[in-house]
Coordinates of C-alpha atoms in Angstrom, one line a residue:
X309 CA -5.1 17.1 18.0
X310 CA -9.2 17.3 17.4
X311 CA -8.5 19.5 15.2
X312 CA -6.4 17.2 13.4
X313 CA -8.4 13.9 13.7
X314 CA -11.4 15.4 12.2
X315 CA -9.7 15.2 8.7
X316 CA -9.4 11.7 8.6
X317 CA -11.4 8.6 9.8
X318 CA -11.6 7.8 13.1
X319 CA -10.1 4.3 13.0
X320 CA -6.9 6.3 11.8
X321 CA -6.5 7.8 14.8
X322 CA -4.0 5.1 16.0
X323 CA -1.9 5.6 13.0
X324 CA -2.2 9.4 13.1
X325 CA -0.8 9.3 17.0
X326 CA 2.2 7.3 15.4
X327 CA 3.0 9.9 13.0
X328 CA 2.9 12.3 15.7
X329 CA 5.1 10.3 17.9
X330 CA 7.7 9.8 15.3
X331 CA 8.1 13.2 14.0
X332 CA 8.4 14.4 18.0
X333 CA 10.6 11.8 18.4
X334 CA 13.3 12.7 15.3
X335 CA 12.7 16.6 16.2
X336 CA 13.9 15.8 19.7
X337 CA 16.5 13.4 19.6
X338 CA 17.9 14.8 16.3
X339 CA 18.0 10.8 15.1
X340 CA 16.5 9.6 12.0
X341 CA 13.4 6.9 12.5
X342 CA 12.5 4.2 9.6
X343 CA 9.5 2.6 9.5
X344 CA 7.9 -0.6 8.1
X345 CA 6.1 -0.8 5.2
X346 CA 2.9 1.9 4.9
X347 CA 0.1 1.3 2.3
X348 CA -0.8 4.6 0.0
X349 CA -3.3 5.2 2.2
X350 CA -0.8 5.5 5.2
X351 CA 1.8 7.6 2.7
X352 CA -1.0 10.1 2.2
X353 CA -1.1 10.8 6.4
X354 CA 2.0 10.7 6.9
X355 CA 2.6 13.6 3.9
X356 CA -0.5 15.6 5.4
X357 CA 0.8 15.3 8.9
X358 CA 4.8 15.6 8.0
X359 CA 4.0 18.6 5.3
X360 CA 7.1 20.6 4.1
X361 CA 9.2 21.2 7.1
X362 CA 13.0 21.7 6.8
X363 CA 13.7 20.3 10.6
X364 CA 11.7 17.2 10.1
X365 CA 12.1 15.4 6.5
X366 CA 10.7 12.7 5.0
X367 CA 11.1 9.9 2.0
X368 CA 9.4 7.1 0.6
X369 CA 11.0 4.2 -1.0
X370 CA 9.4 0.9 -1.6
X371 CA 12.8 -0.6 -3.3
X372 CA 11.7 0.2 -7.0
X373 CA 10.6 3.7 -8.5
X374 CA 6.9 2.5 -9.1
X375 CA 6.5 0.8 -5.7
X376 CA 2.8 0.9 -4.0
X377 CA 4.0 0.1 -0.4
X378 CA 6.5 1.8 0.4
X379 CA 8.9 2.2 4.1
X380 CA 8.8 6.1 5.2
X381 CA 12.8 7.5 6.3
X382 CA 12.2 10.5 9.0
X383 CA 14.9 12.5 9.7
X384 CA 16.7 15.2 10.8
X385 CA 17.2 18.3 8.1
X386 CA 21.0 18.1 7.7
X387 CA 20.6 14.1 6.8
X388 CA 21.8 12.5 3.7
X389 CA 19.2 10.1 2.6
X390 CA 20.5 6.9 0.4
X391 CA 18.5 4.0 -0.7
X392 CA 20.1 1.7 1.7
X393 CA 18.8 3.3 4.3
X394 CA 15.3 1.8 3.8
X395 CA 17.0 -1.2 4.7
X396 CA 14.9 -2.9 1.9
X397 CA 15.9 -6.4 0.0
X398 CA 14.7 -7.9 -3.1
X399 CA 13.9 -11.5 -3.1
X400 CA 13.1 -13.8 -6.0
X401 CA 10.9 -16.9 -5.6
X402 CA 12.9 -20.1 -7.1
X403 CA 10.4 -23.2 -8.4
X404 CA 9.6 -25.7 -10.8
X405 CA 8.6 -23.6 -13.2
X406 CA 7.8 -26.0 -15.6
X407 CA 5.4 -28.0 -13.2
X408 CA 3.6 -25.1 -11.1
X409 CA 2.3 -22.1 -11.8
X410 CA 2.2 -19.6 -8.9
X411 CA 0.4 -16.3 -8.3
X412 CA 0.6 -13.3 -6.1
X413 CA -2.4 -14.4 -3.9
X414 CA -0.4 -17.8 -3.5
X415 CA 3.0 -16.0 -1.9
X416 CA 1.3 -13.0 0.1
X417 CA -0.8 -15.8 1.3
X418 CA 2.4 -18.2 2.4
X419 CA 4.2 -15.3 3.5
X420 CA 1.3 -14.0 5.9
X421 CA 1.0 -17.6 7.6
X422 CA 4.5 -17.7 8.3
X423 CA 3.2 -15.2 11.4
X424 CA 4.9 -12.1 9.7
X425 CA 3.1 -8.9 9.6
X426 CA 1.9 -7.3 6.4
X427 CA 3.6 -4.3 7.1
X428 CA 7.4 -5.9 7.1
X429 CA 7.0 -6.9 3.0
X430 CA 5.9 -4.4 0.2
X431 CA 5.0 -5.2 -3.5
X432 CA 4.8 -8.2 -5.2
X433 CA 5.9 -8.5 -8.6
X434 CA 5.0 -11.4 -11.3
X435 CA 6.1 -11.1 -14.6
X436 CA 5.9 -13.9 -16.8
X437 CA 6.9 -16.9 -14.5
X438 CA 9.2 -14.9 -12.6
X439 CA 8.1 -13.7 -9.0
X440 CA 9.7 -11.7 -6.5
X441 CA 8.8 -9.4 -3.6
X442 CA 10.4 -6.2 -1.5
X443 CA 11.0 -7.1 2.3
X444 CA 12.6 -5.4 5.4
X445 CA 16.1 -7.2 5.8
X446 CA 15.5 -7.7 9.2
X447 CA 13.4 -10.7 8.5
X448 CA 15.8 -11.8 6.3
X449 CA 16.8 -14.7 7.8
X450 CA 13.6 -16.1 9.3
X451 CA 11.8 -15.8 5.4
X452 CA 15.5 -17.8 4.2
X453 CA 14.4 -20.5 7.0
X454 CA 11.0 -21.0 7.1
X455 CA 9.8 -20.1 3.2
X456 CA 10.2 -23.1 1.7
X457 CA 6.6 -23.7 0.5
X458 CA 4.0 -22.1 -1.8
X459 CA 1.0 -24.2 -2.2
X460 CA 2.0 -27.5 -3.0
X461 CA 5.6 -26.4 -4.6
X462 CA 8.7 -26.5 -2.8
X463 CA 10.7 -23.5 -3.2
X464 CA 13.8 -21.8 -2.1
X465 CA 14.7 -17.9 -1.9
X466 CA 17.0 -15.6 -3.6
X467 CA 18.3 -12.7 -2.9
X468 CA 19.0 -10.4 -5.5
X469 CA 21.2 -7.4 -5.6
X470 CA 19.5 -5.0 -8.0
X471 CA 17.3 -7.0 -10.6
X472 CA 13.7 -5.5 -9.4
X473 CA 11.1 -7.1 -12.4
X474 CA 8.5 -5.1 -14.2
X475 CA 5.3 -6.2 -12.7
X476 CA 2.8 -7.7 -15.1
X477 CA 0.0 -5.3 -13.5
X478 CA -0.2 -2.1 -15.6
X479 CA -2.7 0.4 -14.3
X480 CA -5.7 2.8 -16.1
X481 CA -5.6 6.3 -15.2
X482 CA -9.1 8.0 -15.4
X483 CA -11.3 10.8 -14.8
X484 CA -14.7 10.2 -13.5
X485 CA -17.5 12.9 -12.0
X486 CA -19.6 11.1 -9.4
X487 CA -22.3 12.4 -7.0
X488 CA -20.5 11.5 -3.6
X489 CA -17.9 10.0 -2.6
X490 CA -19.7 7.5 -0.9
X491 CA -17.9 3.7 -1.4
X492 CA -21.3 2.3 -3.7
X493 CA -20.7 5.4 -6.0
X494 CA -16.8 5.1 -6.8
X495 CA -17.2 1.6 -6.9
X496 CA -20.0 1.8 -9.9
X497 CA -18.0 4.7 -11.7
X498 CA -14.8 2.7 -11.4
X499 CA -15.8 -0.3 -12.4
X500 CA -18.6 0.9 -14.7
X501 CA -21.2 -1.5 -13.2
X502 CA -24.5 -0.1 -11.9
X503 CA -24.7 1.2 -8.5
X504 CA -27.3 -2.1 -7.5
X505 CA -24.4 -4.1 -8.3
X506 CA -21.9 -2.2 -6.6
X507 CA -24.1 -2.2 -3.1
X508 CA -24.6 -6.1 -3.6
X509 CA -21.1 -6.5 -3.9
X510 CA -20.9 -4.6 -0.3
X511 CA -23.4 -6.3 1.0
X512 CA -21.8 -9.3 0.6
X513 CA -18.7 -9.0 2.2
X514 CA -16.5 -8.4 -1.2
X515 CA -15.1 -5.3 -1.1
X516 CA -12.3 -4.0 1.0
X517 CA -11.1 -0.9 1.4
X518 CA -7.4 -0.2 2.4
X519 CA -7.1 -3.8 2.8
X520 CA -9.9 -3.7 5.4
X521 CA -13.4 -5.3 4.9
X522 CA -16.1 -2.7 4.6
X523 CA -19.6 -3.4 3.9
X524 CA -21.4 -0.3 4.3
X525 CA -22.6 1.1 1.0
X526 CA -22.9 4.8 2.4
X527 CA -18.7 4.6 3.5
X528 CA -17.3 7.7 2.4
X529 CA -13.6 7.2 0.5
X530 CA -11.0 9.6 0.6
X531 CA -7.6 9.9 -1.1
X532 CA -5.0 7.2 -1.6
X533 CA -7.5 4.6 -1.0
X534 CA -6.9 1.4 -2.4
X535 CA -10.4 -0.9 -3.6
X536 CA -10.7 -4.1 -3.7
X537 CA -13.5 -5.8 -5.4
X538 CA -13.2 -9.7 -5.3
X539 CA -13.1 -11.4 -8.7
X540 CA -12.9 -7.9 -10.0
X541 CA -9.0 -6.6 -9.2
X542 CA -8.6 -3.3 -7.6
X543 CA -8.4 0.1 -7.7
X544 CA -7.4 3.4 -6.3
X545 CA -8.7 7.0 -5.7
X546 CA -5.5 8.4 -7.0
X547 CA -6.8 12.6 -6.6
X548 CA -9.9 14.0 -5.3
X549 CA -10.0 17.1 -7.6
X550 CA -12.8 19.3 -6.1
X551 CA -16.4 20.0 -6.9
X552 CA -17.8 21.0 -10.5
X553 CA -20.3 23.5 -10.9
X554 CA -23.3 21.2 -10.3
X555 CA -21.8 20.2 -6.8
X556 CA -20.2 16.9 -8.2
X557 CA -17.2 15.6 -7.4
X558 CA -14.3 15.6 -10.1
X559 CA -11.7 12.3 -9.2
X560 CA -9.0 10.3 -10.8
X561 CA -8.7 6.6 -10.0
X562 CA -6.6 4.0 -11.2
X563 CA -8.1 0.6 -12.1
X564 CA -5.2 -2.6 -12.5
X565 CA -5.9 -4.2 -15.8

């Protein structure tokens, strides 16, 4: 397994482990194993660890084709894999509309005080006034009981069948040739501020990487990670495209508009 963990960072070595365990598990008890909801980051190990192997298979679905977090289905070759599988429901956010205006900071921040793990809800989707969010059905009922607040609006849930929105957030594919892949670089090519700014913004505790708070400017980013810059939105090392000629490194990242 050294071999292995030397690929990836060593505070993924947890996650790694569980990839491990769950493939070992499905290839030895022939049953299929579903998991909560992974980040890209997360979808990228799992596909580098899983590869293309016809006894142990894989899908992601994060209950919409565009999804970012998405639950990973392991299972047996011979398996018939359906969307309701993922055990995955759609649930819309009912409120005075007319009165309050809610965001997605606002529900992911209800949600996650409710005591319920990031992992068991994926995306959020806004679009217009509308807002709904992907969850694992098996905290269906306790989201039904206890969700009945978003800031100061009261609000109820709804389940829908098959309505998924189309998200207001639209993302911007580009190239970019950078030096290193060190966190202060991407951030300054992606965001097309100066590389000062992009260290201050580390230094101060407002970027996070994967979700996670990072603030060493010299952090080397990989594939599939997700950026976050406070007051600035996010973005995401979609490809890591090799070296140029000059030694510098050719990447694609998305930045949400």
């Amino acid at each position: 397994m050294s071999v292995v963990y030397q690929h990836f960072r060593p505070e993924e070595k947890e996650f790694i482990d569980q990839v491990v365990e769950w493939r070992e598990y499905v290839d030895r008890t022939y049953a299929a194993k579903l998991t909560d909801f992974l980040d890209p980051r997360q979808q990228f190990i799992l596909s580098a660890l899983l590869g293309e192997n016809n006894e142990v298979c894989y899908q992601f679905f994060g209950g919409a084709e565009n999804s970012e977090r998405k639950r990973a289905y392991i299972y047996p070759g011979y398996f018939e894999l359906k969307d309701e599988d993922f055990q995955i429901g759609l649930y819309e956010v009912d409120y005075p509309r007319k009165f309050i205006q809610l965001d997605h900071r606002m529900v992911l921040g209800s949600i996650m005080s409710l005591g319920l793990k990031r992992d068991k809800f994926g995306d959020i989707r806004k679009s217009g006034d509308r807002i709904q969010f992907f969850m694992a059905e098996e905290v269906e009922s306790y989201i039904f009981l206890e969700l009945n607040q978003i800031g100061k609006a009261k609000v109820t849930i709804q389940k829908q069948a098959d309505d998924p929105i189309s998200s207001d957030e639209q993302w911007r594919e580009s190239e970019k040739t950078v030096s290193s892949l060190r966190l202060d670089v991407i951030l300054a090519a992606a965001y097309n501020i100066s590389r000062q700014k992009s260290q201050n913004l580390i230094q101060q505790g407002l970027i996070k990487v994967n979700w996670e708070k990072v603030e060493q400017t010299a952090f080397e980013c990989m594939a599939s990670d997700v950026l976050s810059v406070r007051g600035m939105g996010r973005c995401k090392i979609i490809e890591i495209q090799g070296k140029t000629k000059k030694d510098r490194w050719r990447i694609k990242v998305g930045l949400l508009k």
